Structure formats: structure tokens, C-alpha cells
PDB file of C-alpha atoms and ligand atoms in Angstrom:
ATOM      1  CA  MET A   1       0.039  -0.004  -0.219  1.00  0.00           C
ATOM      2  CA  GLY A   2       1.145   3.565  -0.773  1.00  0.00           C
ATOM      3  CA  MET A   3       0.163   7.167  -1.250  1.00  0.00           C
ATOM      4  CA  ASP A   4       0.008   8.412  -4.623  1.00  0.00           C
ATOM      5  CA  VAL A   5       0.251  11.975  -4.869  1.00  0.00           C
ATOM      6  CA  TYR A   6      -0.780  13.622  -8.500  1.00  0.00           C
ATOM      7  CA  GLY A   7       0.253  16.841  -9.880  1.00  0.00           C
ATOM      8  CA  LYS A   8      -3.148  18.718 -10.938  1.00  0.00           C
ATOM      9  CA  ASN A   9      -1.733  20.753 -13.719  1.00  0.00           C
ATOM     10  CA  ALA A  10       2.196  19.866 -13.563  1.00  0.00           C
ATOM     11  CA  THR A  11       4.748  22.262 -15.288  1.00  0.00           C
ATOM     12  CA  ALA A  12       7.341  19.380 -15.565  1.00  0.00           C
ATOM     13  CA  GLU A  13       7.462  15.820 -15.546  1.00  0.00           C
ATOM     14  CA  VAL A  14       8.895  15.951 -11.836  1.00  0.00           C
ATOM     15  CA  GLY A  15       5.523  17.184 -10.989  1.00  0.00           C
ATOM     16  CA  GLY A  16       3.038  15.029 -12.498  1.00  0.00           C
ATOM     17  CA  TYR A  17       3.686  12.066 -10.028  1.00  0.00           C
ATOM     18  CA  PHE A  18       5.085  11.491  -6.368  1.00  0.00           C
ATOM     19  CA  ARG A  19       4.645   8.351  -4.302  1.00  0.00           C
ATOM     20  CA  ASN A  20       5.684   6.987  -0.793  1.00  0.00           C
ATOM     21  CA  ASN A  21       4.486   3.452   0.583  1.00  0.00           C
ATOM     22  CA  VAL A  22       2.966   4.395   3.627  1.00  0.00           C
ATOM     23  CA  TRP A  23       5.632   3.713   5.896  1.00  0.00           C
ATOM     24  CA  TRP A  24       7.748   6.530   4.347  1.00  0.00           C
ATOM     25  CA  TRP A  25       4.678   8.757   3.903  1.00  0.00           C
ATOM     26  CA  HIS A  26       3.650   9.225   7.364  1.00  0.00           C
ATOM     27  CA  PRO A  27       6.656  10.492   8.769  1.00  0.00           C
ATOM     28  CA  LEU A  28       6.953  12.953   5.702  1.00  0.00           C
ATOM     29  CA  ALA A  29       3.534  14.135   5.983  1.00  0.00           C
ATOM     30  CA  GLU A  30       4.223  14.483   9.853  1.00  0.00           C
ATOM     31  CA  PHE A  31       7.148  16.631   9.210  1.00  0.00           C
ATOM     32  CA  LEU A  32       5.349  19.083   6.690  1.00  0.00           C
ATOM     33  CA  THR A  33       2.400  19.465   9.232  1.00  0.00           C
ATOM     34  CA  THR A  34       3.948  19.866  12.227  1.00  0.00           C
ATOM     35  CA  THR A  35       6.899  22.191  11.049  1.00  0.00           C
ATOM     36  CA  TYR A  36       4.798  24.054   8.410  1.00  0.00           C
ATOM     37  CA  PRO A  37       1.723  24.411  10.230  1.00  0.00           C
ATOM     38  CA  ASP A  38       0.144  27.583   8.519  1.00  0.00           C
ATOM     39  CA  LEU A  39       1.698  26.401   4.562  1.00  0.00           C
ATOM     40  CA  THR A  40       0.135  23.073   5.272  1.00  0.00           C
ATOM     41  CA  ALA A  41      -3.480  24.342   6.423  1.00  0.00           C
ATOM     42  CA  GLY A  42      -4.998  23.836   3.107  1.00  0.00           C
ATOM     43  CA  CYS A  43      -5.052  20.038   3.122  1.00  0.00           C
ATOM     44  CA  ILE A  44      -6.892  18.307   6.391  1.00  0.00           C
ATOM     45  CA  HIS A  45      -6.208  14.765   5.172  1.00  0.00           C
ATOM     46  CA  TRP A  46      -2.523  14.391   4.774  1.00  0.00           C
ATOM     47  CA  GLN A  47      -2.468  10.799   6.231  1.00  0.00           C
ATOM     48  CA  SER A  48      -5.002   9.401   3.838  1.00  0.00           C
ATOM     49  CA  ASN A  49      -6.104   8.737   0.349  1.00  0.00           C
ATOM     50  CA  ASP A  50      -9.265  11.195   0.238  1.00  0.00           C
ATOM     51  CA  GLY A  51      -7.851  12.832  -2.497  1.00  0.00           C
ATOM     52  CA  ASP A  52      -7.003  16.083  -0.210  1.00  0.00           C
ATOM     53  CA  GLY A  53      -4.511  18.365  -1.390  1.00  0.00           C
ATOM     54  CA  LEU A  54      -2.799  21.814  -1.899  1.00  0.00           C
ATOM     55  CA  ASP A  55      -3.835  24.076  -4.477  1.00  0.00           C
ATOM     56  CA  ALA A  56      -1.187  25.531  -6.846  1.00  0.00           C
ATOM     57  CA  ALA A  57       0.175  28.600  -5.213  1.00  0.00           C
ATOM     58  CA  ALA A  58       0.042  26.680  -1.597  1.00  0.00           C
ATOM     59  CA  SER A  59       2.284  24.081  -3.278  1.00  0.00           C
ATOM     60  CA  VAL A  60       4.317  26.695  -4.545  1.00  0.00           C
ATOM     61  CA  ALA A  61       4.866  28.171  -0.776  1.00  0.00           C
ATOM     62  CA  LEU A  62       5.425  24.945   0.277  1.00  0.00           C
ATOM     63  CA  ALA A  63       8.232  24.355  -1.760  1.00  0.00           C
ATOM     64  CA  ASP A  64       9.827  27.631  -1.169  1.00  0.00           C
ATOM     65  CA  ALA A  65       9.723  26.821   2.458  1.00  0.00           C
ATOM     66  CA  LEU A  66      11.555  23.488   1.978  1.00  0.00           C
ATOM     67  CA  ASP A  67      14.218  24.621  -0.276  1.00  0.00           C
ATOM     68  CA  ARG A  68      14.889  27.268   2.029  1.00  0.00           C
ATOM     69  CA  ASP A  69      14.965  25.156   5.298  1.00  0.00           C
ATOM     70  CA  LEU A  70      16.843  22.252   2.890  1.00  0.00           C
ATOM     71  CA  ALA A  71      19.702  24.703   2.148  1.00  0.00           C
ATOM     72  CA  SER A  72      19.678  26.057   5.574  1.00  0.00           C
ATOM     73  CA  GLY A  73      20.307  22.770   7.194  1.00  0.00           C
ATOM     74  CA  ARG A  74      17.195  22.667   9.191  1.00  0.00           C
ATOM     75  CA  VAL A  75      15.655  19.662   7.515  1.00  0.00           C
ATOM     76  CA  THR A  76      18.831  17.762   7.921  1.00  0.00           C
ATOM     77  CA  ALA A  77      18.890  18.613  11.694  1.00  0.00           C
ATOM     78  CA  TYR A  78      15.105  17.139  12.175  1.00  0.00           C
ATOM     79  CA  ALA A  79      16.224  13.973  10.147  1.00  0.00           C
ATOM     80  CA  ASP A  80      19.288  13.809  12.827  1.00  0.00           C
ATOM     81  CA  GLN A  81      16.843  14.480  15.557  1.00  0.00           C
ATOM     82  CA  TYR A  82      14.520  11.817  13.769  1.00  0.00           C
ATOM     83  CA  ALA A  83      17.242   9.200  13.489  1.00  0.00           C
ATOM     84  CA  ALA A  84      18.196   9.694  17.373  1.00  0.00           C
ATOM     85  CA  GLU A  85      14.721   9.387  18.447  1.00  0.00           C
ATOM     86  CA  LEU A  86      14.218   6.149  16.530  1.00  0.00           C
ATOM     87  CA  SER A  87      17.517   4.773  17.693  1.00  0.00           C
ATOM     88  CA  ALA A  88      16.734   5.358  21.043  1.00  0.00           C
ATOM     89  CA  LEU A  89      13.507   3.327  20.930  1.00  0.00           C
ATOM     90  CA  PRO A  90      13.525   0.136  23.034  1.00  0.00           C
ATOM     91  CA  ASP A  91      13.214  -3.434  21.047  1.00  0.00           C
ATOM     92  CA  SER A  92      10.046  -4.820  21.881  1.00  0.00           C
ATOM     93  CA  GLU A  93       8.744  -8.253  23.235  1.00  0.00           C
ATOM     94  CA  CYS A  94       8.186 -10.520  20.338  1.00  0.00           C
ATOM     95  CA  ASP A  95       4.623 -11.181  20.137  1.00  0.00           C
ATOM     96  CA  LEU A  96       4.790 -14.490  18.584  1.00  0.00           C
ATOM     97  CA  CYS A  97       6.260 -16.243  21.380  1.00  0.00           C
ATOM     98  CA  GLN A  98       5.844 -13.896  24.143  1.00  0.00           C
ATOM     99  CA  GLY A  99       9.667 -13.125  24.032  1.00  0.00           C
ATOM    100  CA  THR A 100      10.544 -16.802  25.083  1.00  0.00           C
ATOM    101  CA  GLY A 101      12.368 -17.396  21.343  1.00  0.00           C
ATOM    102  CA  LEU A 102      10.259 -20.415  20.894  1.00  0.00           C
ATOM    103  CA  ARG A 103       6.715 -20.562  18.934  1.00  0.00           C
ATOM    104  CA  THR A 104       4.272 -23.201  20.710  1.00  0.00           C
ATOM    105  CA  ASP A 105       1.633 -22.461  18.633  1.00  0.00           C
ATOM    106  CA  ALA A 106       0.176 -24.930  16.323  1.00  0.00           C
ATOM    107  CA  ILE A 107       2.009 -23.123  13.444  1.00  0.00           C
ATOM    108  CA  GLY A 108       5.239 -23.156  15.402  1.00  0.00           C
ATOM    109  CA  ARG A 109       5.086 -26.682  16.508  1.00  0.00           C
ATOM    110  CA  GLU A 110       3.983 -27.875  12.703  1.00  0.00           C
ATOM    111  CA  TYR A 111       7.250 -25.729  11.550  1.00  0.00           C
ATOM    112  CA  GLY A 112       9.556 -26.559  14.209  1.00  0.00           C
ATOM    113  CA  TYR A 113       9.816 -22.765  15.788  1.00  0.00           C
ATOM    114  CA  ASP A 114       9.372 -24.797  18.922  1.00  0.00           C
ATOM    115  CA  LYS A 115      12.836 -26.010  19.131  1.00  0.00           C
ATOM    116  CA  PRO A 116      15.708 -23.257  19.853  1.00  0.00           C
ATOM    117  CA  ARG A 117      17.283 -22.078  16.800  1.00  0.00           C
ATOM    118  CA  ASP A 118      20.613 -24.276  16.039  1.00  0.00           C
ATOM    119  CA  PRO A 119      23.064 -21.384  15.265  1.00  0.00           C
ATOM    120  CA  ASP A 120      25.156 -23.789  12.274  1.00  0.00           C
ATOM    121  CA  THR A 121      21.796 -24.037  10.449  1.00  0.00           C
ATOM    122  CA  GLY A 122      19.818 -21.334  11.182  1.00  0.00           C
ATOM    123  CA  LYS A 123      16.864 -23.621  11.582  1.00  0.00           C
ATOM    124  CA  GLY A 124      14.629 -23.734  14.769  1.00  0.00           C
ATOM    125  CA  GLY A 125      13.365 -20.599  16.989  1.00  0.00           C
ATOM    126  CA  CYS A 126      10.401 -18.360  16.373  1.00  0.00           C
ATOM    127  CA  ASN A 127      10.038 -16.886  13.121  1.00  0.00           C
ATOM    128  CA  GLY A 128       9.233 -13.932  14.098  1.00  0.00           C
ATOM    129  CA  CYS A 129      12.466 -12.947  15.845  1.00  0.00           C
ATOM    130  CA  ALA A 130      14.960 -15.359  14.733  1.00  0.00           C
ATOM    131  CA  GLY A 131      14.659 -17.136  18.129  1.00  0.00           C
ATOM    132  CA  THR A 132      15.876 -13.994  20.283  1.00  0.00           C
ATOM    133  CA  GLY A 133      12.716 -13.102  21.653  1.00  0.00           C
ATOM    134  CA  ARG A 134      13.038  -9.459  21.232  1.00  0.00           C
ATOM    135  CA  ARG A 135      11.941  -7.293  17.852  1.00  0.00           C
ATOM    136  CA  GLU A 136      12.778  -4.147  16.223  1.00  0.00           C
ATOM    137  CA  HIS A 137      10.439  -1.514  18.027  1.00  0.00           C
ATOM    138  CA  PHE A 138       7.325  -0.750  15.490  1.00  0.00           C
ATOM    139  CA  GLY A 139       8.359   3.095  15.315  1.00  0.00           C
ATOM    140  CA  LYS A 140      11.434   1.912  13.080  1.00  0.00           C
ATOM    141  CA  SER A 141       9.390   1.090  10.565  1.00  0.00           C
ATOM    142  CA  TYR A 142       8.842   4.216   9.704  1.00  0.00           C
ATOM    143  CA  PRO A 143      11.950   5.999   7.780  1.00  0.00           C
ATOM    144  CA  PHE A 144      12.412   9.837   7.270  1.00  0.00           C
ATOM    145  CA  ASP A 145      15.099  11.449   5.237  1.00  0.00           C
ATOM    146  CA  VAL A 146      16.554  14.660   3.572  1.00  0.00           C
ATOM    147  CA  GLU A 147      16.669  12.909   0.217  1.00  0.00           C
ATOM    148  CA  ASN A 148      12.902  12.107   0.204  1.00  0.00           C
ATOM    149  CA  VAL A 149      12.055  15.775   1.453  1.00  0.00           C
ATOM    150  CA  ARG A 150      14.179  17.038  -1.599  1.00  0.00           C
ATOM    151  CA  GLU A 151      12.074  14.935  -3.908  1.00  0.00           C
ATOM    152  CA  PHE A 152       8.856  16.170  -2.357  1.00  0.00           C
ATOM    153  CA  ALA A 153       9.954  19.355  -2.880  1.00  0.00           C
ATOM    154  CA  ALA A 154      10.639  19.190  -6.295  1.00  0.00           C
ATOM    155  CA  PHE A 155       7.301  17.677  -6.997  1.00  0.00           C
ATOM    156  CA  LEU A 156       5.374  20.230  -5.290  1.00  0.00           C
ATOM    157  CA  ARG A 157       7.443  23.146  -7.129  1.00  0.00           C
ATOM    158  CA  HIS A 158       6.155  21.662 -10.612  1.00  0.00           C
ATOM    159  CA  CYS A 159       2.796  20.303  -9.678  1.00  0.00           C
ATOM    160  CA  GLY A 160       0.398  22.923 -10.181  1.00  0.00           C
ATOM    161  CA  GLY A 161      -1.573  21.434  -6.830  1.00  0.00           C
ATOM    162  CA  PHE A 162      -1.946  17.994  -5.735  1.00  0.00           C
ATOM    163  CA  GLU A 163      -4.320  15.620  -4.325  1.00  0.00           C
ATOM    164  CA  ILE A 164      -3.177  12.565  -2.476  1.00  0.00           C
ATOM    165  CA  CYS A 165      -5.005   9.372  -3.621  1.00  0.00           C
TER     166      CYS A 165
HETATM  167 ZN1  LIG B 201       9.665 -14.624  18.853  1.00  0.00          ZN
END
């Protein structure tokens, strides 16, 4: 699943279409709406595929702000802070094995995930956590980086208004 963002009156190829999968779109939209609440206010439904969006003038105004902040390092600072917050998230207990590393439900027993993992063959152990009992925090599934912002800024500048579908 992803977010397809269509330019309504593109003035260049880059403004015709922008796509992020949901994992990438969520942090990008969060960044935009929290950093530029006034410039993004023309679109209510940033986080859903309802066809909401900004008009041409608002898109260019947001592109101007993004280009300014890409140049000044403000976006980089946000990305660094975001990465630091993600890396500080603790691992979670694996929900398939309740943190034991051994999966004892019917599927686990059928496939041998209920036996300790053999370090030589890699066989056995819970398949949700490779037998460790721990999984990465869910928040780490949502990446954010400067390059993604740069790509969206280029789209915004040339989209002629957009809708999120
Ligand atoms: Zn597990």
C-alpha cells in the first residue's frame, strides 16, 4: 500500500506524480504538518487517500519553505533528531513467542519453530524474532530522510496543485 500524489496541472515531469509507501509517507507528512502548520493547513487529510491536497499557490509556497530549509540545514537537523529518537526506541518483546524465542502455537509446532534455533543451520526458533525473543520497535518501520524531502519539494514546485490518492 502506498500514497499516490498526483500533480493537477504539472509544469514539468517531476510534478506529475510522487509516491511514497505508507511507511515513508507518514513521517514525511508529519514533518510537513508540524514544521509548517500554516503552509500545510489547506490540506486536512494528509494521512489518508481521500484526494485532499493543496492548490498551486500553496504548493509553491511550501516548496519555497522546503528549499529554504533544505539549504539552511533545518531539514537535516530534523532528520538527525528523528534518527536519534528512533535509535533510542527500545526493542519490543516478540508477540509470536511472548519473548521466549520459542513459538509453541500450532504453526510453531508444525514448522519446528518451537525448538531452539541451531546457530549452525539457522533452523528452529521463533520465526518472528529469529529465536531472540526481541523485535525492533514498531516505530523503526517509519523512515525519514532529507532526500525524500528534496524529492517532494521538487514535485511541489512543479505540480500545479496536488491530490493525495
Ligand atoms: Zn519470537
